[in-house]
JSON list of C-alpha atoms and ligand atoms in Angstrom, two decimals:
[
{"chain": "A", "resi": 1, "resn": "UNK", "atom": "CA", "xyz": [0.07, 0.06, 0.18]},
{"chain": "A", "resi": 2, "resn": "UNK", "atom": "CA", "xyz": [1.02, 3.57, -0.93]},
{"chain": "A", "resi": 3, "resn": "UNK", "atom": "CA", "xyz": [2.35, 5.80, 2.03]},
{"chain": "A", "resi": 4, "resn": "UNK", "atom": "CA", "xyz": [0.22, 9.25, 2.92]},
{"chain": "A", "resi": 5, "resn": "UNK", "atom": "CA", "xyz": [3.11, 10.84, 1.10]},
{"chain": "A", "resi": 6, "resn": "UNK", "atom": "CA", "xyz": [2.52, 9.07, -2.05]},
{"chain": "A", "resi": 7, "resn": "UNK", "atom": "CA", "xyz": [-1.37, 8.69, -2.02]},
{"chain": "A", "resi": 8, "resn": "UNK", "atom": "CA", "xyz": [-1.58, 11.92, -4.68]},
{"chain": "A", "resi": 9, "resn": "UNK", "atom": "CA", "xyz": [0.32, 11.89, -7.55]},
{"chain": "A", "resi": 10, "resn": "UNK", "atom": "CA", "xyz": [1.61, 15.30, -8.04]},
{"chain": "A", "resi": 11, "resn": "UNK", "atom": "CA", "xyz": [1.97, 14.99, -11.93]},
{"chain": "A", "resi": 12, "resn": "UNK", "atom": "CA", "xyz": [5.13, 12.78, -13.30]},
{"chain": "A", "resi": 13, "resn": "UNK", "atom": "CA", "xyz": [8.53, 12.75, -12.33]},
{"chain": "A", "resi": 14, "resn": "UNK", "atom": "CA", "xyz": [9.58, 15.14, -14.73]},
{"chain": "A", "resi": 15, "resn": "UNK", "atom": "CA", "xyz": [7.12, 18.06, -13.24]},
{"chain": "A", "resi": 16, "resn": "UNK", "atom": "CA", "xyz": [7.27, 19.68, -10.33]},
{"chain": "A", "resi": 17, "resn": "UNK", "atom": "CA", "xyz": [4.35, 21.14, -8.16]},
{"chain": "A", "resi": 18, "resn": "UNK", "atom": "CA", "xyz": [4.68, 24.17, -5.83]},
{"chain": "A", "resi": 19, "resn": "UNK", "atom": "CA", "xyz": [1.86, 25.16, -3.23]},
{"chain": "A", "resi": 20, "resn": "UNK", "atom": "CA", "xyz": [2.16, 28.75, -2.72]},
{"chain": "A", "resi": 21, "resn": "UNK", "atom": "CA", "xyz": [0.35, 30.86, 0.74]},
{"chain": "A", "resi": 22, "resn": "UNK", "atom": "CA", "xyz": [-2.60, 33.15, -0.87]},
{"chain": "A", "resi": 23, "resn": "UNK", "atom": "CA", "xyz": [-2.70, 36.17, 0.96]},
{"chain": "A", "resi": 24, "resn": "UNK", "atom": "CA", "xyz": [0.60, 38.11, 3.20]},
{"chain": "A", "resi": 25, "resn": "UNK", "atom": "CA", "xyz": [3.29, 36.21, 2.31]},
{"chain": "A", "resi": 26, "resn": "UNK", "atom": "CA", "xyz": [2.53, 35.09, -1.99]},
{"chain": "A", "resi": 27, "resn": "UNK", "atom": "CA", "xyz": [4.40, 38.34, -3.03]},
{"chain": "A", "resi": 28, "resn": "UNK", "atom": "CA", "xyz": [7.52, 37.47, -0.80]},
{"chain": "A", "resi": 29, "resn": "UNK", "atom": "CA", "xyz": [7.25, 34.21, -2.11]},
{"chain": "A", "resi": 30, "resn": "UNK", "atom": "CA", "xyz": [6.74, 34.28, -5.85]},
{"chain": "A", "resi": 31, "resn": "UNK", "atom": "CA", "xyz": [9.73, 37.08, -5.33]},
{"chain": "A", "resi": 32, "resn": "UNK", "atom": "CA", "xyz": [11.99, 34.55, -3.79]},
{"chain": "A", "resi": 33, "resn": "UNK", "atom": "CA", "xyz": [11.47, 31.87, -6.30]},
{"chain": "A", "resi": 34, "resn": "UNK", "atom": "CA", "xyz": [11.66, 34.48, -9.03]},
{"chain": "A", "resi": 35, "resn": "UNK", "atom": "CA", "xyz": [15.45, 34.76, -7.75]},
{"chain": "A", "resi": 36, "resn": "UNK", "atom": "CA", "xyz": [16.26, 31.27, -8.55]},
{"chain": "A", "resi": 37, "resn": "UNK", "atom": "CA", "xyz": [14.31, 31.36, -12.17]},
{"chain": "A", "resi": 38, "resn": "UNK", "atom": "CA", "xyz": [11.24, 29.64, -11.12]},
{"chain": "A", "resi": 39, "resn": "UNK", "atom": "CA", "xyz": [8.21, 32.06, -12.15]},
{"chain": "A", "resi": 40, "resn": "UNK", "atom": "CA", "xyz": [4.72, 31.23, -12.66]},
{"chain": "A", "resi": 41, "resn": "UNK", "atom": "CA", "xyz": [3.53, 31.82, -16.31]},
{"chain": "A", "resi": 42, "resn": "UNK", "atom": "CA", "xyz": [1.30, 34.63, -15.46]},
{"chain": "A", "resi": 43, "resn": "UNK", "atom": "CA", "xyz": [0.51, 37.17, -12.55]},
{"chain": "A", "resi": 44, "resn": "UNK", "atom": "CA", "xyz": [-0.72, 35.14, -9.76]},
{"chain": "A", "resi": 45, "resn": "UNK", "atom": "CA", "xyz": [-2.09, 37.46, -7.13]},
{"chain": "A", "resi": 46, "resn": "UNK", "atom": "CA", "xyz": [-4.06, 39.46, -9.98]},
{"chain": "A", "resi": 47, "resn": "UNK", "atom": "CA", "xyz": [-5.96, 36.19, -10.61]},
{"chain": "A", "resi": 48, "resn": "UNK", "atom": "CA", "xyz": [-8.54, 33.86, -9.54]},
{"chain": "A", "resi": 49, "resn": "UNK", "atom": "CA", "xyz": [-7.32, 30.83, -11.37]},
{"chain": "A", "resi": 50, "resn": "UNK", "atom": "CA", "xyz": [-5.67, 28.33, -8.44]},
{"chain": "A", "resi": 51, "resn": "UNK", "atom": "CA", "xyz": [-3.61, 26.63, -10.27]},
{"chain": "A", "resi": 52, "resn": "UNK", "atom": "CA", "xyz": [-1.04, 28.01, -13.14]},
{"chain": "A", "resi": 53, "resn": "UNK", "atom": "CA", "xyz": [0.89, 25.61, -15.44]},
{"chain": "A", "resi": 54, "resn": "UNK", "atom": "CA", "xyz": [4.14, 26.18, -17.02]},
{"chain": "A", "resi": 55, "resn": "UNK", "atom": "CA", "xyz": [4.49, 22.79, -19.32]},
{"chain": "A", "resi": 56, "resn": "UNK", "atom": "CA", "xyz": [7.78, 24.29, -20.94]},
{"chain": "A", "resi": 57, "resn": "UNK", "atom": "CA", "xyz": [9.53, 24.24, -17.54]},
{"chain": "A", "resi": 58, "resn": "UNK", "atom": "CA", "xyz": [7.88, 21.37, -16.23]},
{"chain": "A", "resi": 59, "resn": "UNK", "atom": "CA", "xyz": [6.53, 23.20, -13.28]},
{"chain": "A", "resi": 60, "resn": "UNK", "atom": "CA", "xyz": [3.03, 23.49, -11.67]},
{"chain": "A", "resi": 61, "resn": "UNK", "atom": "CA", "xyz": [1.85, 26.27, -9.12]},
{"chain": "A", "resi": 62, "resn": "UNK", "atom": "CA", "xyz": [-1.03, 25.89, -6.86]},
{"chain": "A", "resi": 63, "resn": "UNK", "atom": "CA", "xyz": [-2.77, 28.75, -4.81]},
{"chain": "A", "resi": 64, "resn": "UNK", "atom": "CA", "xyz": [-3.53, 27.53, -1.24]},
{"chain": "A", "resi": 65, "resn": "UNK", "atom": "CA", "xyz": [-4.69, 29.08, 2.31]},
{"chain": "A", "resi": 66, "resn": "UNK", "atom": "CA", "xyz": [-2.05, 29.03, 3.95]},
{"chain": "A", "resi": 67, "resn": "UNK", "atom": "CA", "xyz": [-3.33, 26.59, 6.52]},
{"chain": "A", "resi": 68, "resn": "UNK", "atom": "CA", "xyz": [-3.85, 24.00, 3.97]},
{"chain": "A", "resi": 69, "resn": "UNK", "atom": "CA", "xyz": [-0.05, 23.77, 2.26]},
{"chain": "A", "resi": 70, "resn": "UNK", "atom": "CA", "xyz": [1.18, 21.16, 4.87]},
{"chain": "A", "resi": 71, "resn": "UNK", "atom": "CA", "xyz": [-1.78, 18.83, 3.91]},
{"chain": "A", "resi": 72, "resn": "UNK", "atom": "CA", "xyz": [-1.41, 19.41, 0.35]},
{"chain": "A", "resi": 73, "resn": "UNK", "atom": "CA", "xyz": [2.40, 18.70, 0.40]},
{"chain": "A", "resi": 74, "resn": "UNK", "atom": "CA", "xyz": [2.09, 16.20, 3.24]},
{"chain": "A", "resi": 75, "resn": "UNK", "atom": "CA", "xyz": [-0.04, 13.92, 0.63]},
{"chain": "A", "resi": 76, "resn": "UNK", "atom": "CA", "xyz": [1.68, 14.70, -2.14]},
{"chain": "A", "resi": 77, "resn": "UNK", "atom": "CA", "xyz": [-0.63, 16.87, -4.22]},
{"chain": "A", "resi": 78, "resn": "UNK", "atom": "CA", "xyz": [2.40, 19.37, -3.86]},
{"chain": "A", "resi": 79, "resn": "UNK", "atom": "CA", "xyz": [6.04, 18.23, -4.22]},
{"chain": "A", "resi": 80, "resn": "UNK", "atom": "CA", "xyz": [6.97, 21.39, -2.42]},
{"chain": "A", "resi": 81, "resn": "UNK", "atom": "CA", "xyz": [5.27, 24.07, -0.54]},
{"chain": "A", "resi": 82, "resn": "UNK", "atom": "CA", "xyz": [5.69, 27.34, 1.52]},
{"chain": "A", "resi": 83, "resn": "UNK", "atom": "CA", "xyz": [4.59, 27.32, 5.14]},
{"chain": "A", "resi": 84, "resn": "UNK", "atom": "CA", "xyz": [4.61, 29.33, 7.93]},
{"chain": "A", "resi": 85, "resn": "UNK", "atom": "CA", "xyz": [6.09, 28.06, 11.11]},
{"chain": "A", "resi": 86, "resn": "UNK", "atom": "CA", "xyz": [2.69, 28.96, 13.11]},
{"chain": "A", "resi": 87, "resn": "UNK", "atom": "CA", "xyz": [0.97, 26.70, 10.49]},
{"chain": "A", "resi": 88, "resn": "UNK", "atom": "CA", "xyz": [3.42, 24.09, 10.81]},
{"chain": "A", "resi": 89, "resn": "UNK", "atom": "CA", "xyz": [3.44, 23.86, 14.41]},
{"chain": "A", "resi": 90, "resn": "UNK", "atom": "CA", "xyz": [-0.49, 23.64, 14.60]},
{"chain": "A", "resi": 91, "resn": "UNK", "atom": "CA", "xyz": [-1.28, 20.90, 12.38]},
{"chain": "A", "resi": 92, "resn": "UNK", "atom": "CA", "xyz": [2.23, 18.65, 13.07]},
{"chain": "A", "resi": 93, "resn": "UNK", "atom": "CA", "xyz": [1.97, 17.34, 9.55]},
{"chain": "A", "resi": 94, "resn": "UNK", "atom": "CA", "xyz": [4.52, 15.05, 8.22]},
{"chain": "A", "resi": 95, "resn": "UNK", "atom": "CA", "xyz": [6.93, 17.16, 5.89]},
{"chain": "A", "resi": 96, "resn": "UNK", "atom": "CA", "xyz": [10.18, 17.80, 5.30]},
{"chain": "A", "resi": 97, "resn": "UNK", "atom": "CA", "xyz": [11.15, 21.11, 6.66]},
{"chain": "A", "resi": 98, "resn": "UNK", "atom": "CA", "xyz": [14.54, 21.92, 4.91]},
{"chain": "A", "resi": 99, "resn": "UNK", "atom": "CA", "xyz": [15.35, 25.71, 5.11]},
{"chain": "A", "resi": 100, "resn": "UNK", "atom": "CA", "xyz": [13.91, 28.55, 6.86]},
{"chain": "A", "resi": 101, "resn": "UNK", "atom": "CA", "xyz": [12.84, 31.25, 4.40]},
{"chain": "A", "resi": 102, "resn": "UNK", "atom": "CA", "xyz": [13.22, 34.64, 6.90]},
{"chain": "A", "resi": 103, "resn": "UNK", "atom": "CA", "xyz": [9.91, 35.95, 5.20]},
{"chain": "A", "resi": 104, "resn": "UNK", "atom": "CA", "xyz": [6.91, 36.22, 6.62]},
{"chain": "A", "resi": 105, "resn": "UNK", "atom": "CA", "xyz": [8.36, 36.88, 10.32]},
{"chain": "A", "resi": 106, "resn": "UNK", "atom": "CA", "xyz": [6.01, 37.49, 13.31]},
{"chain": "A", "resi": 107, "resn": "UNK", "atom": "CA", "xyz": [5.71, 35.88, 16.57]},
{"chain": "A", "resi": 108, "resn": "UNK", "atom": "CA", "xyz": [3.08, 34.41, 18.34]},
{"chain": "A", "resi": 109, "resn": "UNK", "atom": "CA", "xyz": [2.32, 35.36, 21.78]},
{"chain": "A", "resi": 110, "resn": "UNK", "atom": "CA", "xyz": [0.09, 35.67, 24.48]},
{"chain": "A", "resi": 111, "resn": "UNK", "atom": "CA", "xyz": [-1.89, 39.18, 24.94]},
{"chain": "A", "resi": 112, "resn": "UNK", "atom": "CA", "xyz": [-4.43, 40.38, 27.49]},
{"chain": "A", "resi": 113, "resn": "UNK", "atom": "CA", "xyz": [-6.03, 44.09, 27.88]},
{"chain": "A", "resi": 114, "resn": "UNK", "atom": "CA", "xyz": [-3.31, 46.85, 29.08]},
{"chain": "A", "resi": 115, "resn": "UNK", "atom": "CA", "xyz": [-5.62, 47.21, 32.21]},
{"chain": "A", "resi": 116, "resn": "UNK", "atom": "CA", "xyz": [-5.35, 43.76, 33.22]},
{"chain": "A", "resi": 117, "resn": "UNK", "atom": "CA", "xyz": [-1.99, 43.59, 32.23]},
{"chain": "A", "resi": 118, "resn": "UNK", "atom": "CA", "xyz": [-1.40, 46.52, 34.85]},
{"chain": "A", "resi": 119, "resn": "UNK", "atom": "CA", "xyz": [-2.28, 44.24, 37.91]},
{"chain": "A", "resi": 120, "resn": "UNK", "atom": "CA", "xyz": [-1.73, 40.77, 36.72]},
{"chain": "A", "resi": 121, "resn": "UNK", "atom": "CA", "xyz": [1.48, 38.35, 37.08]},
{"chain": "A", "resi": 122, "resn": "UNK", "atom": "CA", "xyz": [1.47, 35.39, 34.65]},
{"chain": "A", "resi": 123, "resn": "UNK", "atom": "CA", "xyz": [3.47, 33.31, 37.14]},
{"chain": "A", "resi": 124, "resn": "UNK", "atom": "CA", "xyz": [0.49, 32.95, 39.13]},
{"chain": "A", "resi": 125, "resn": "UNK", "atom": "CA", "xyz": [-1.55, 31.45, 36.41]},
{"chain": "A", "resi": 126, "resn": "UNK", "atom": "CA", "xyz": [-3.01, 28.28, 37.40]},
{"chain": "A", "resi": 127, "resn": "UNK", "atom": "CA", "xyz": [-6.08, 28.54, 35.25]},
{"chain": "A", "resi": 128, "resn": "UNK", "atom": "CA", "xyz": [-6.76, 30.61, 32.37]},
{"chain": "A", "resi": 129, "resn": "UNK", "atom": "CA", "xyz": [-9.20, 31.07, 28.88]},
{"chain": "A", "resi": 130, "resn": "UNK", "atom": "CA", "xyz": [-6.97, 31.85, 25.61]},
{"chain": "A", "resi": 131, "resn": "UNK", "atom": "CA", "xyz": [-9.72, 32.22, 22.54]},
{"chain": "A", "resi": 132, "resn": "UNK", "atom": "CA", "xyz": [-6.78, 31.43, 19.60]},
{"chain": "A", "resi": 133, "resn": "UNK", "atom": "CA", "xyz": [-6.72, 30.27, 16.10]},
{"chain": "A", "resi": 134, "resn": "UNK", "atom": "CA", "xyz": [-3.84, 28.10, 17.47]},
{"chain": "A", "resi": 135, "resn": "UNK", "atom": "CA", "xyz": [-5.17, 25.50, 20.10]},
{"chain": "A", "resi": 136, "resn": "UNK", "atom": "CA", "xyz": [-2.68, 22.75, 19.64]},
{"chain": "A", "resi": 137, "resn": "UNK", "atom": "CA", "xyz": [0.12, 25.22, 20.47]},
{"chain": "A", "resi": 138, "resn": "UNK", "atom": "CA", "xyz": [-2.17, 26.84, 23.16]},
{"chain": "A", "resi": 139, "resn": "UNK", "atom": "CA", "xyz": [-2.35, 23.56, 24.66]},
{"chain": "A", "resi": 140, "resn": "UNK", "atom": "CA", "xyz": [0.93, 22.44, 24.40]},
{"chain": "A", "resi": 141, "resn": "UNK", "atom": "CA", "xyz": [2.76, 25.77, 25.53]},
{"chain": "A", "resi": 142, "resn": "UNK", "atom": "CA", "xyz": [0.63, 26.06, 28.96]},
{"chain": "A", "resi": 143, "resn": "UNK", "atom": "CA", "xyz": [0.76, 22.49, 29.31]},
{"chain": "A", "resi": 144, "resn": "UNK", "atom": "CA", "xyz": [4.57, 22.73, 29.67]},
{"chain": "A", "resi": 145, "resn": "UNK", "atom": "CA", "xyz": [4.09, 25.56, 32.41]},
{"chain": "A", "resi": 146, "resn": "UNK", "atom": "CA", "xyz": [1.59, 23.48, 34.37]},
{"chain": "A", "resi": 147, "resn": "UNK", "atom": "CA", "xyz": [-1.18, 25.58, 33.76]},
{"chain": "A", "resi": 148, "resn": "UNK", "atom": "CA", "xyz": [-4.88, 24.68, 32.56]},
{"chain": "A", "resi": 149, "resn": "UNK", "atom": "CA", "xyz": [-6.25, 25.84, 29.82]},
{"chain": "A", "resi": 150, "resn": "UNK", "atom": "CA", "xyz": [-9.75, 26.73, 28.84]},
{"chain": "A", "resi": 151, "resn": "UNK", "atom": "CA", "xyz": [-9.84, 27.09, 24.74]},
{"chain": "A", "resi": 152, "resn": "UNK", "atom": "CA", "xyz": [-12.18, 28.90, 22.75]},
{"chain": "A", "resi": 153, "resn": "UNK", "atom": "CA", "xyz": [-11.09, 28.07, 18.88]},
{"chain": "A", "resi": 154, "resn": "UNK", "atom": "CA", "xyz": [-11.45, 31.31, 16.72]},
{"chain": "A", "resi": 155, "resn": "UNK", "atom": "CA", "xyz": [-11.25, 31.96, 12.96]},
{"chain": "A", "resi": 156, "resn": "UNK", "atom": "CA", "xyz": [-9.73, 35.36, 12.75]},
{"chain": "A", "resi": 157, "resn": "UNK", "atom": "CA", "xyz": [-9.95, 38.94, 14.47]},
{"chain": "A", "resi": 158, "resn": "UNK", "atom": "CA", "xyz": [-9.12, 37.48, 17.81]},
{"chain": "A", "resi": 159, "resn": "UNK", "atom": "CA", "xyz": [-8.28, 40.98, 19.29]},
{"chain": "A", "resi": 160, "resn": "UNK", "atom": "CA", "xyz": [-11.53, 41.08, 19.69]},
{"chain": "A", "resi": 161, "resn": "UNK", "atom": "CA", "xyz": [-12.10, 38.64, 22.42]},
{"chain": "A", "resi": 162, "resn": "UNK", "atom": "CA", "xyz": [-11.25, 39.96, 25.08]},
{"chain": "A", "resi": 163, "resn": "UNK", "atom": "CA", "xyz": [-12.81, 43.42, 24.21]},
{"chain": "A", "resi": 164, "resn": "UNK", "atom": "CA", "xyz": [-16.19, 41.55, 24.22]},
{"chain": "A", "resi": 165, "resn": "UNK", "atom": "CA", "xyz": [-15.49, 39.46, 27.69]},
{"chain": "A", "resi": 166, "resn": "UNK", "atom": "CA", "xyz": [-15.60, 36.28, 25.39]},
{"chain": "A", "resi": 167, "resn": "UNK", "atom": "CA", "xyz": [-12.08, 35.50, 26.91]},
{"chain": "A", "resi": 168, "resn": "UNK", "atom": "CA", "xyz": [-9.66, 37.22, 28.91]},
{"chain": "A", "resi": 169, "resn": "UNK", "atom": "CA", "xyz": [-6.68, 36.65, 26.99]},
{"chain": "A", "resi": 170, "resn": "UNK", "atom": "CA", "xyz": [-5.48, 35.55, 23.51]},
{"chain": "A", "resi": 171, "resn": "UNK", "atom": "CA", "xyz": [-2.50, 33.80, 21.58]},
{"chain": "A", "resi": 172, "resn": "UNK", "atom": "CA", "xyz": [-1.89, 35.12, 18.43]},
{"chain": "A", "resi": 173, "resn": "UNK", "atom": "CA", "xyz": [0.29, 36.37, 15.83]},
{"chain": "A", "resi": 174, "resn": "UNK", "atom": "CA", "xyz": [1.88, 40.27, 16.23]},
{"chain": "A", "resi": 175, "resn": "UNK", "atom": "CA", "xyz": [3.83, 41.56, 13.38]},
{"chain": "A", "resi": 176, "resn": "UNK", "atom": "CA", "xyz": [3.74, 45.56, 13.49]},
{"chain": "A", "resi": 177, "resn": "UNK", "atom": "CA", "xyz": [2.01, 45.15, 16.92]},
{"chain": "A", "resi": 178, "resn": "UNK", "atom": "CA", "xyz": [-0.49, 47.85, 15.32]},
{"chain": "A", "resi": 179, "resn": "UNK", "atom": "CA", "xyz": [-3.51, 45.74, 15.73]},
{"chain": "A", "resi": 180, "resn": "UNK", "atom": "CA", "xyz": [-2.64, 45.11, 19.66]},
{"chain": "A", "resi": 181, "resn": "UNK", "atom": "CA", "xyz": [-2.37, 48.78, 20.06]},
{"chain": "A", "resi": 182, "resn": "UNK", "atom": "CA", "xyz": [-5.65, 49.72, 18.43]},
{"chain": "A", "resi": 183, "resn": "UNK", "atom": "CA", "xyz": [-7.25, 47.08, 20.23]},
{"chain": "A", "resi": 184, "resn": "UNK", "atom": "CA", "xyz": [-5.91, 48.66, 23.97]},
{"chain": "A", "resi": 185, "resn": "UNK", "atom": "CA", "xyz": [-3.72, 45.09, 24.29]},
{"chain": "A", "resi": 186, "resn": "UNK", "atom": "CA", "xyz": [-0.91, 43.99, 25.25]},
{"chain": "A", "resi": 187, "resn": "UNK", "atom": "CA", "xyz": [1.75, 41.34, 24.42]},
{"chain": "A", "resi": 188, "resn": "UNK", "atom": "CA", "xyz": [2.65, 39.36, 27.92]},
{"chain": "A", "resi": 189, "resn": "UNK", "atom": "CA", "xyz": [4.10, 36.42, 26.88]},
{"chain": "A", "resi": 190, "resn": "UNK", "atom": "CA", "xyz": [6.33, 35.21, 23.65]},
{"chain": "A", "resi": 191, "resn": "UNK", "atom": "CA", "xyz": [5.59, 31.98, 22.76]},
{"chain": "A", "resi": 192, "resn": "UNK", "atom": "CA", "xyz": [8.02, 31.26, 19.34]},
{"chain": "A", "resi": 193, "resn": "UNK", "atom": "CA", "xyz": [9.52, 33.14, 16.91]},
{"chain": "A", "resi": 194, "resn": "UNK", "atom": "CA", "xyz": [7.78, 32.44, 13.46]},
{"chain": "A", "resi": 195, "resn": "UNK", "atom": "CA", "xyz": [9.12, 32.50, 9.92]},
{"chain": "A", "resi": 196, "resn": "UNK", "atom": "CA", "xyz": [8.22, 31.03, 6.69]},
{"chain": "A", "resi": 197, "resn": "UNK", "atom": "CA", "xyz": [9.74, 27.58, 5.85]},
{"chain": "A", "resi": 198, "resn": "UNK", "atom": "CA", "xyz": [9.97, 25.64, 2.59]},
{"chain": "A", "resi": 199, "resn": "UNK", "atom": "CA", "xyz": [8.32, 22.02, 3.11]},
{"chain": "A", "resi": 200, "resn": "UNK", "atom": "CA", "xyz": [8.88, 19.07, 1.13]},
{"chain": "A", "resi": 201, "resn": "UNK", "atom": "CA", "xyz": [6.81, 16.24, -0.05]},
{"chain": "A", "resi": 202, "resn": "UNK", "atom": "CA", "xyz": [8.63, 13.24, 1.54]},
{"chain": "A", "resi": 203, "resn": "UNK", "atom": "CA", "xyz": [8.30, 10.93, -1.37]},
{"chain": "A", "resi": 204, "resn": "UNK", "atom": "CA", "xyz": [9.14, 13.75, -3.74]},
{"chain": "A", "resi": 205, "resn": "UNK", "atom": "CA", "xyz": [12.14, 14.07, -1.92]},
{"chain": "A", "resi": 206, "resn": "UNK", "atom": "CA", "xyz": [13.24, 10.80, -2.97]},
{"chain": "A", "resi": 207, "resn": "UNK", "atom": "CA", "xyz": [11.79, 10.49, -6.72]},
{"chain": "A", "resi": 208, "resn": "UNK", "atom": "CA", "xyz": [12.50, 14.13, -7.72]},
{"chain": "A", "resi": 209, "resn": "UNK", "atom": "CA", "xyz": [15.44, 14.72, -5.63]},
{"chain": "A", "resi": 210, "resn": "UNK", "atom": "CA", "xyz": [17.74, 16.21, -7.96]},
{"chain": "A", "resi": 211, "resn": "UNK", "atom": "CA", "xyz": [15.57, 18.59, -9.16]},
{"chain": "A", "resi": 212, "resn": "UNK", "atom": "CA", "xyz": [14.27, 19.37, -5.44]},
{"chain": "A", "resi": 213, "resn": "UNK", "atom": "CA", "xyz": [18.03, 19.87, -3.84]},
{"chain": "A", "resi": 214, "resn": "UNK", "atom": "CA", "xyz": [19.02, 22.00, -6.70]},
{"chain": "A", "resi": 215, "resn": "UNK", "atom": "CA", "xyz": [15.85, 24.37, -5.74]},
{"chain": "A", "resi": 216, "resn": "UNK", "atom": "CA", "xyz": [16.68, 23.72, -2.12]},
{"chain": "A", "resi": 217, "resn": "UNK", "atom": "CA", "xyz": [20.21, 25.06, -2.39]},
{"chain": "A", "resi": 218, "resn": "UNK", "atom": "CA", "xyz": [19.29, 27.57, -4.93]},
{"chain": "A", "resi": 219, "resn": "UNK", "atom": "CA", "xyz": [17.30, 29.44, -2.19]},
{"chain": "A", "resi": 220, "resn": "UNK", "atom": "CA", "xyz": [19.57, 28.41, 0.56]},
{"chain": "A", "resi": 221, "resn": "UNK", "atom": "CA", "xyz": [21.73, 30.90, -0.90]},
{"chain": "A", "resi": 222, "resn": "UNK", "atom": "CA", "xyz": [19.38, 33.68, -2.02]},
{"chain": "A", "resi": 223, "resn": "UNK", "atom": "CA", "xyz": [18.42, 33.37, 2.01]},
{"chain": "A", "resi": 224, "resn": "UNK", "atom": "CA", "xyz": [21.48, 33.61, 3.17]},
{"chain": "A", "resi": 225, "resn": "UNK", "atom": "CA", "xyz": [23.13, 36.32, 1.06]},
{"chain": "A", "resi": 226, "resn": "UNK", "atom": "CA", "xyz": [20.18, 38.49, 1.85]},
{"chain": "B", "resi": 301, "resn": "LIG", "atom": "C1", "xyz": [-2.76, 38.90, 11.69]},
{"chain": "B", "resi": 301, "resn": "LIG", "atom": "C2", "xyz": [-2.86, 38.65, 13.39]},
{"chain": "B", "resi": 301, "resn": "LIG", "atom": "C3", "xyz": [-3.25, 39.57, 14.07]},
{"chain": "B", "resi": 301, "resn": "LIG", "atom": "C4", "xyz": [-2.26, 40.51, 13.14]},
{"chain": "B", "resi": 301, "resn": "LIG", "atom": "C5", "xyz": [-0.89, 40.88, 13.79]},
{"chain": "B", "resi": 301, "resn": "LIG", "atom": "O1", "xyz": [-4.01, 38.90, 11.66]},
{"chain": "B", "resi": 301, "resn": "LIG", "atom": "O2", "xyz": [-3.64, 37.90, 13.75]},
{"chain": "B", "resi": 301, "resn": "LIG", "atom": "O3", "xyz": [-4.66, 39.84, 14.06]},
{"chain": "B", "resi": 301, "resn": "LIG", "atom": "O4", "xyz": [-2.61, 40.07, 11.71]},
{"chain": "B", "resi": 301, "resn": "LIG", "atom": "O5", "xyz": [-0.71, 42.04, 12.74]},
{"chain": "B", "resi": 301, "resn": "LIG", "atom": "P1", "xyz": [0.09, 43.20, 13.29]},
{"chain": "B", "resi": 301, "resn": "LIG", "atom": "O6", "xyz": [0.75, 42.84, 14.37]},
{"chain": "B", "resi": 301, "resn": "LIG", "atom": "O7", "xyz": [0.85, 44.29, 12.00]},
{"chain": "B", "resi": 301, "resn": "LIG", "atom": "O8", "xyz": [-1.16, 44.17, 13.28]},
{"chain": "B", "resi": 301, "resn": "LIG", "atom": "P2", "xyz": [-4.94, 38.96, 10.26]},
{"chain": "B", "resi": 301, "resn": "LIG", "atom": "O9", "xyz": [-4.50, 40.12, 9.32]},
{"chain": "B", "resi": 301, "resn": "LIG", "atom": "O10", "xyz": [-3.98, 37.34, 9.18]},
{"chain": "B", "resi": 301, "resn": "LIG", "atom": "O11", "xyz": [-6.47, 38.54, 10.12]},
{"chain": "B", "resi": 301, "resn": "LIG", "atom": "P3", "xyz": [-7.30, 37.84, 11.07]},
{"chain": "B", "resi": 301, "resn": "LIG", "atom": "O12", "xyz": [-7.45, 38.83, 12.19]},
{"chain": "B", "resi": 301, "resn": "LIG", "atom": "O13", "xyz": [-8.41, 37.62, 10.21]},
{"chain": "B", "resi": 301, "resn": "LIG", "atom": "O14", "xyz": [-6.43, 36.63, 11.85]}
]
């Protein structure tokens, strides 16, 4: 029986399928691939198409929701992809992660209203309620500190939760800090630094090894030189 990494064939062994995350990181992802000569045949950002094929160069680009990129790569629907460390830690998909691309940088933090923070002492927390898009990371983080956590899973606008009394605290990503600031919240603990990673399907790594190794090394040079 085929293992999971081979379940969905990402084309023939001569073509390569790349899953790119739509949204914030797409532009930077395209830029870094362009530097090593890998470019979609048309402007992906201005199109509603989800697949872009470059038959001449044996390349196929998929436009994927960022949280789904590791799934496409784990199952071999894409040979390689770009995924945030947040998504990789949350989903724990079985993919090879050879390179930190150093784009999409931000951090995952615990935040709470400034008024609460003024009288709060995180070292005294024993049981807290947290709203987040990242229940697995949150659970693991607080379990490692021996703190009981009641999780409320949300899908966006996490900063709203403490303002409306849904939870006292949140776990979310911070890039510029502007969303926290504009909503009267402050960072109280950092959980981890985040950046986008190149990920590779484990079977593709063997079947398309030479081509993938060339891409990894090309990107590594670009990242280290930047
Ligand atoms: C992300 C994140 C924060 C915000 C942080 O949300 O969840 O809300 O960006 O950025 P800042 O520190 O630069 O203000 P996103 O815009 O992706 O949308 P979401 O609220 O739907 O998750």
